[in-house]
Amino acid sequence: MSEFESFMALQNKDAVIASLKQDFSDVQVGVQEIMAMNGVLIQKSLQDSLIPAPADTYSAPGSAPFAHEAHTVNSRSKTSGKILSYSIGGELKKSIRYKILPLMLGEPITLKIYSTSLAFYGHMLEFGTSKMAARPWFFPGIQQMLPSLKGAIEARIDEVVKRKNKLSKKRAVSSDKGAILRQLRPMIDNKEYFNLRLGTLTEMKNWTADRYAE
Amino acid sequence: MTEDLIAYLNTDATLTGLIGAGTACRLYPNFAPKDATRPYMVYRIQSDPGRTKGNNVRERMYGFSIFADTALAAETIERRLKMLLDKDAEIAITSSAYYIKASRHSGGTSMYEQDTRLHHRAALYTLLYVEK
């Protein structure tokens, strides 16, 4: 019996790969932009969760701590006997920051939310101490914002894909939205590329290290 | 759900060997009584966003704080806790109301209290659960 054969070849392989690389780059930049925009929102949301209260009034255990408005305190210097005035209150609110970590090869795109040493007691409020019940303020605030962040990232990816499809009609390389999404979605769903995993940065670094160890 | 989770932890002989069993179990909600025997563990709902994912799966974050005289003692308890709760699989709780579909370690931190000289190990776990 004589053999018969057929073949299919992707003639413009290099152009297709270059096109996909450009898509990934566009998506990466887009995700970074969205994360930066949401960083501002998360920062504001956390600040807003610290409800102002009169000085020396404490929030109930288990609820977010009160933000005490900055107020002036006078005290007499032990050495000179002079009355010294200084301002206290509002440190935690002022200390909340966000930062997009520098993009490294193989590392996830990461938005870091943190409180500076200005409020050295931020983690004590979050986790409590042996003498004080916790008043979680950090993780509840962030967890509340996660769905909108995820939605915004997905919307941006869709936008990039749509734009690509519009452009691709004029080019030799055709770009199929379904094909691109099939390439991108598993990365989002598996959280291999877009790290929407919530946790402390230490835990995330361990997780990344585990990934390399595999 | 919290009661079911704590009951599940209480059934582990290794963990109760470290923090006590039955009525002597030093696993306290929110805050430990004054002069509690060390090491002890405190649990709390760290965050409850109250949203439902697909298939009625709900999400809740629990925080555990381990207080011990030595870093090693705190570490040992935390390691056991991680073995019990860091699973991407269903947790075998005996509850008439809930299934815990998965539980994941979501971070934590180590602290040292200068005034009490206690090592404090905080651990966070995100649980996905559904009502029966």
Coordinates of C-alpha atoms in Angstrom, one line a residue:
Chain A
M1 CA 0.0 0.0 0.0
S2 CA 1.5 3.3 -1.0
E3 CA 1.8 5.9 1.7
F4 CA 0.3 9.3 1.3
E5 CA 1.2 12.3 3.3
S6 CA 0.3 15.8 4.0
F7 CA 1.9 18.6 6.0
M8 CA 1.0 21.9 7.7
A9 CA 3.7 24.4 8.3
L10 CA 3.7 27.8 10.1
Q11 CA 5.7 29.8 7.7
N12 CA 5.9 33.0 9.6
K13 CA 7.0 31.4 13.0
D14 CA 9.4 34.2 13.9
A15 CA 6.8 36.9 13.2
V16 CA 4.2 35.1 15.4
I17 CA 6.6 34.7 18.3
A18 CA 7.6 38.3 18.0
S19 CA 4.0 39.3 18.0
L20 CA 3.2 37.2 21.1
K21 CA 6.3 38.7 22.9
Q22 CA 4.9 42.2 22.2
D23 CA 1.6 41.1 23.6
F24 CA 3.2 39.9 26.8
S25 CA 5.2 43.1 27.1
D26 CA 2.0 45.2 26.6
V27 CA 0.2 43.1 29.2
Q28 CA 3.0 43.4 31.7
V29 CA 3.2 47.2 31.4
G30 CA -0.6 47.4 31.6
V31 CA -0.7 45.2 34.8
Q32 CA 1.9 47.4 36.4
E33 CA -0.1 50.5 35.6
I34 CA -3.2 49.0 37.1
M35 CA -1.4 47.8 40.2
A36 CA 0.1 51.3 40.7
M37 CA -3.4 52.8 40.3
N38 CA -4.9 50.3 42.8
G39 CA -2.0 50.9 45.2
V40 CA -3.3 54.4 45.7
L41 CA -6.8 53.1 46.2
I42 CA -5.7 50.4 48.7
Q43 CA -3.6 53.0 50.6
K44 CA -6.6 55.3 50.8
S45 CA -9.0 52.5 51.8
L46 CA -6.7 51.4 54.6
Q47 CA -6.3 55.0 55.8
D48 CA -10.1 55.5 55.7
S49 CA -10.6 52.3 57.7
L50 CA -8.8 54.0 60.6
I51 CA -11.8 56.0 61.9
P52 CA -10.9 59.1 63.8
A53 CA -11.6 59.1 67.6
P54 CA -10.9 61.3 70.5
A55 CA -7.5 61.0 72.1
D56 CA -7.1 58.1 74.6
T57 CA -10.2 56.3 73.3
Y58 CA -9.4 52.7 72.2
S59 CA -11.2 50.6 69.6
A60 CA -12.8 47.2 70.6
P61 CA -10.6 44.1 70.3
G62 CA -11.0 42.5 66.9
S63 CA -12.0 45.7 65.1
A64 CA -9.7 48.2 63.3
P65 CA -7.9 50.6 65.6
F66 CA -9.0 54.2 65.9
A67 CA -6.9 56.9 64.3
H68 CA -6.1 59.5 66.8
E69 CA -5.8 62.9 65.2
A70 CA -2.5 64.6 65.7
H71 CA -2.5 66.6 68.9
T72 CA 0.0 68.5 70.9
V73 CA 1.3 67.2 74.2
N74 CA 3.3 69.3 76.7
S75 CA 5.8 67.8 79.1
R76 CA 8.5 69.3 81.4
S77 CA 12.1 68.4 80.5
K78 CA 13.8 66.5 83.4
T79 CA 17.1 68.2 82.8
S80 CA 16.3 71.8 81.9
G81 CA 12.8 72.1 83.5
K82 CA 11.5 73.7 80.4
I83 CA 8.0 72.9 79.0
L84 CA 8.4 71.0 75.7
S85 CA 5.6 70.6 73.2
Y86 CA 5.4 67.8 70.7
S87 CA 2.8 66.3 68.4
I88 CA 1.5 62.8 68.6
G89 CA -1.2 60.8 66.9
G90 CA -2.1 59.7 63.3
E91 CA 1.2 57.9 62.8
L92 CA -0.3 54.7 61.5
K93 CA -2.4 56.6 58.9
K94 CA 0.6 58.5 57.7
S95 CA 2.8 55.4 57.6
I96 CA 0.8 53.5 55.0
R97 CA 2.6 53.2 51.7
Y98 CA 2.6 51.2 48.5
K99 CA 5.2 50.2 45.9
I100 CA 5.5 48.2 42.7
L101 CA 8.5 46.0 43.2
P102 CA 11.1 46.2 40.4
L103 CA 10.4 43.7 37.7
M104 CA 12.8 40.8 37.7
L105 CA 13.0 37.9 35.2
G106 CA 10.8 35.0 36.5
E107 CA 9.4 37.0 39.4
P108 CA 5.8 37.8 39.7
I109 CA 4.5 41.4 39.3
T110 CA 4.2 42.5 42.8
L111 CA 2.4 45.3 44.6
K112 CA 3.8 45.8 48.0
I113 CA 1.6 47.5 50.7
Y114 CA 3.4 48.3 53.9
S115 CA 3.5 50.6 56.9
T116 CA 6.8 52.4 57.6
S117 CA 8.6 52.5 60.9
L118 CA 6.9 55.7 61.7
A119 CA 4.1 53.4 63.0
F120 CA 6.4 50.8 64.5
Y121 CA 3.4 49.3 66.2
G122 CA 1.4 48.5 63.0
H123 CA 2.1 44.7 63.3
M124 CA 1.3 44.7 67.0
L125 CA -2.2 46.1 66.3
E126 CA -2.6 43.6 63.4
F127 CA -1.5 40.5 65.4
G128 CA -1.9 41.6 69.0
T129 CA 0.6 41.1 71.8
S130 CA 0.6 39.0 75.0
K131 CA -0.9 42.0 76.7
M132 CA -3.3 43.3 74.1
A133 CA -5.9 41.6 71.8
A134 CA -5.4 42.1 68.1
R135 CA -7.1 44.9 66.2
P136 CA -6.8 43.8 62.6
W137 CA -6.6 46.7 60.2
F138 CA -4.2 45.6 57.4
F139 CA -5.4 42.3 56.0
P140 CA -9.1 43.0 56.2
G141 CA -8.5 46.2 54.2
I142 CA -6.4 44.5 51.6
Q143 CA -8.7 41.5 51.2
Q144 CA -11.6 43.8 50.6
M145 CA -9.8 45.4 47.7
L146 CA -8.6 42.2 46.0
P147 CA -11.6 41.5 43.8
S148 CA -11.6 45.0 42.3
L149 CA -7.8 44.7 41.6
K150 CA -8.3 41.3 39.9
G151 CA -11.2 42.7 37.9
A152 CA -9.1 45.7 36.8
I153 CA -6.2 43.5 35.7
E154 CA -8.4 41.3 33.7
A155 CA -10.1 44.3 32.1
R156 CA -6.7 45.7 31.1
I157 CA -5.7 42.4 29.6
D158 CA -8.9 42.3 27.5
E159 CA -8.1 45.8 26.4
V160 CA -4.6 44.9 25.2
V161 CA -6.0 41.9 23.4
K162 CA -8.7 44.0 21.7
R163 CA -6.2 46.6 20.7
K164 CA -3.9 43.9 19.3
N165 CA -6.7 42.4 17.3
K166 CA -7.5 45.8 15.8
L167 CA -3.9 46.4 14.8
S168 CA -3.3 42.9 13.6
K169 CA -5.9 43.3 10.8
K170 CA -3.4 45.6 9.0
R171 CA -0.5 43.3 9.6
A172 CA 0.8 40.1 8.0
V173 CA 0.5 38.2 11.3
S174 CA -3.1 37.6 12.4
S175 CA -3.7 37.6 16.1
D176 CA -6.6 35.5 17.3
K177 CA -8.1 36.8 20.6
G178 CA -9.0 33.3 21.7
A179 CA -5.5 32.1 21.1
I180 CA -4.0 34.9 23.1
L181 CA -6.4 34.5 26.0
R182 CA -5.7 30.8 26.0
Q183 CA -2.0 31.7 26.4
L184 CA -2.6 34.2 29.1
R185 CA -5.5 32.9 31.1
P186 CA -3.7 29.9 32.6
M187 CA -1.0 32.2 33.9
I188 CA -3.6 34.3 35.6
D189 CA -5.5 31.4 37.0
N190 CA -2.5 29.5 38.1
K191 CA -1.1 32.7 39.6
E192 CA 2.2 31.9 38.1
Y193 CA 2.7 35.2 36.5
F194 CA 0.3 37.6 38.0
N195 CA 0.7 37.1 41.7
L196 CA -2.5 38.0 43.3
R197 CA -1.8 35.7 46.1
L198 CA -2.4 37.5 49.4
G199 CA 0.2 37.2 52.1
T200 CA 3.2 38.8 53.7
L201 CA 6.2 39.5 51.5
T202 CA 8.3 36.9 53.4
E203 CA 5.8 34.2 52.6
M204 CA 5.7 35.3 49.0
K205 CA 9.5 35.1 48.7
N206 CA 9.4 31.7 50.2
W207 CA 6.7 30.7 47.7
T208 CA 8.9 32.0 44.8
A209 CA 11.9 30.1 46.2
D210 CA 9.8 27.0 46.4
R211 CA 8.8 27.5 42.8
Y212 CA 12.5 27.6 41.7
A213 CA 13.3 24.5 43.8
E214 CA 10.7 22.4 42.0
Chain B
M1 CA -17.1 27.2 61.6
T2 CA -14.6 28.5 64.1
E3 CA -15.7 25.9 66.7
D4 CA -15.3 23.2 64.1
L5 CA -11.8 24.4 63.2
I6 CA -10.7 24.5 66.8
A7 CA -12.2 21.1 67.4
Y8 CA -10.2 19.8 64.5
L9 CA -7.0 21.2 65.9
N10 CA -7.8 19.7 69.3
T11 CA -8.0 16.2 67.8
D12 CA -4.3 16.4 66.8
A13 CA -2.2 14.6 69.5
T14 CA 1.1 16.3 68.5
L15 CA -0.4 19.8 68.8
T16 CA -2.2 19.1 72.0
G17 CA 1.0 17.5 73.3
L18 CA 2.5 21.0 72.9
I19 CA -0.3 23.2 74.1
G20 CA -2.3 20.9 76.2
A21 CA -5.5 18.9 75.7
G22 CA -9.1 18.9 76.7
T23 CA -10.0 21.6 79.4
A24 CA -6.2 22.2 79.9
C25 CA -5.8 23.2 76.2
R26 CA -4.1 26.6 76.0
L27 CA -5.8 27.6 72.8
Y28 CA -7.6 30.8 73.5
P29 CA -10.0 33.0 71.5
N30 CA -8.8 36.5 70.8
F31 CA -6.8 37.0 74.0
A32 CA -5.1 34.8 76.6
P33 CA -6.0 35.0 80.3
K34 CA -3.4 36.8 82.5
D35 CA -0.5 34.6 83.5
A36 CA -1.5 31.8 81.2
T37 CA 0.9 28.9 81.1
R38 CA 3.3 29.1 78.2
P39 CA 3.5 28.1 75.4
Y40 CA 0.0 29.1 74.4
M41 CA -1.8 30.0 71.3
V42 CA -4.5 32.6 70.5
Y43 CA -6.8 32.5 67.5
R44 CA -9.0 35.1 65.9
I45 CA -10.8 35.9 62.7
Q46 CA -8.3 38.1 61.0
S47 CA -10.4 39.0 58.1
D48 CA -13.8 38.0 56.9
P49 CA -14.6 39.8 53.6
G50 CA -18.0 38.2 53.5
R51 CA -18.0 37.6 49.8
T52 CA -18.9 34.4 48.0
K53 CA -16.9 33.0 45.2
G54 CA -18.2 30.5 42.6
N55 CA -20.2 27.5 43.9
N56 CA -21.0 29.3 47.2
V57 CA -17.4 29.0 48.4
R58 CA -16.7 31.6 51.1
E59 CA -13.4 32.9 52.2
R60 CA -12.2 33.7 55.7
M61 CA -8.7 34.4 57.1
Y62 CA -7.8 33.2 60.6
G63 CA -4.9 34.5 62.6
F64 CA -3.0 32.4 65.1
S65 CA -0.5 33.9 67.6
I66 CA 1.8 31.6 69.4
F67 CA 3.5 32.9 72.5
A68 CA 6.5 30.9 73.9
D69 CA 9.6 31.4 76.1
T70 CA 11.8 30.3 73.3
A71 CA 11.8 30.8 69.5
L72 CA 12.2 27.1 69.0
A73 CA 9.1 26.3 71.0
A74 CA 7.0 28.8 69.0
E75 CA 8.5 27.5 65.8
T76 CA 7.7 23.9 66.7
I77 CA 4.0 24.7 67.3
E78 CA 3.8 26.8 64.2
R79 CA 5.3 24.0 62.1
R80 CA 2.7 21.6 63.4
L81 CA -0.1 24.1 62.7
K82 CA 1.2 24.4 59.2
M83 CA 1.1 20.7 58.7
L84 CA -2.5 20.7 59.8
L85 CA -3.8 23.7 58.0
D86 CA -1.6 24.3 54.9
K87 CA -3.5 22.0 52.6
D88 CA -4.9 22.6 49.2
A89 CA -7.4 19.8 50.0
E90 CA -10.5 19.4 52.1
I91 CA -9.9 19.5 55.9
A92 CA -11.6 16.7 57.8
I93 CA -13.7 18.7 60.3
T94 CA -16.6 17.0 61.9
S95 CA -19.2 19.7 61.4
S96 CA -22.9 19.4 60.7
A97 CA -22.9 22.9 59.0
Y98 CA -19.7 23.4 56.9
Y99 CA -17.1 21.8 54.7
I100 CA -13.6 23.4 54.7
K101 CA -12.7 22.9 51.0
A102 CA -9.1 24.2 51.3
S103 CA -6.9 26.1 53.7
R104 CA -3.7 27.9 52.7
H105 CA -0.9 29.5 54.7
S106 CA -1.1 33.2 53.9
G107 CA 2.0 34.4 55.7
G108 CA 3.0 35.5 59.1
T109 CA 5.7 37.1 61.1
S110 CA 8.0 36.6 64.1
M111 CA 8.2 39.1 66.9
Y112 CA 9.9 39.4 70.2
E113 CA 8.4 41.2 73.2
Q114 CA 11.2 42.9 75.1
D115 CA 9.2 43.6 78.3
T116 CA 7.7 40.1 78.7
R117 CA 10.6 38.3 77.0
L118 CA 8.1 36.3 74.9
H119 CA 8.6 35.0 71.4
H120 CA 5.5 35.7 69.3
R121 CA 4.9 33.8 66.1
A122 CA 1.9 35.0 64.1
A123 CA 0.5 32.9 61.3
L124 CA -2.3 33.5 58.9
Y125 CA -4.4 30.9 57.1
T126 CA -7.0 31.6 54.4
L127 CA -9.9 29.1 54.5
L128 CA -12.3 28.3 51.7
Y129 CA -15.5 26.9 53.1
V130 CA -19.1 26.0 52.0
E131 CA -22.2 25.5 54.0
K132 CA -23.7 22.0 53.9

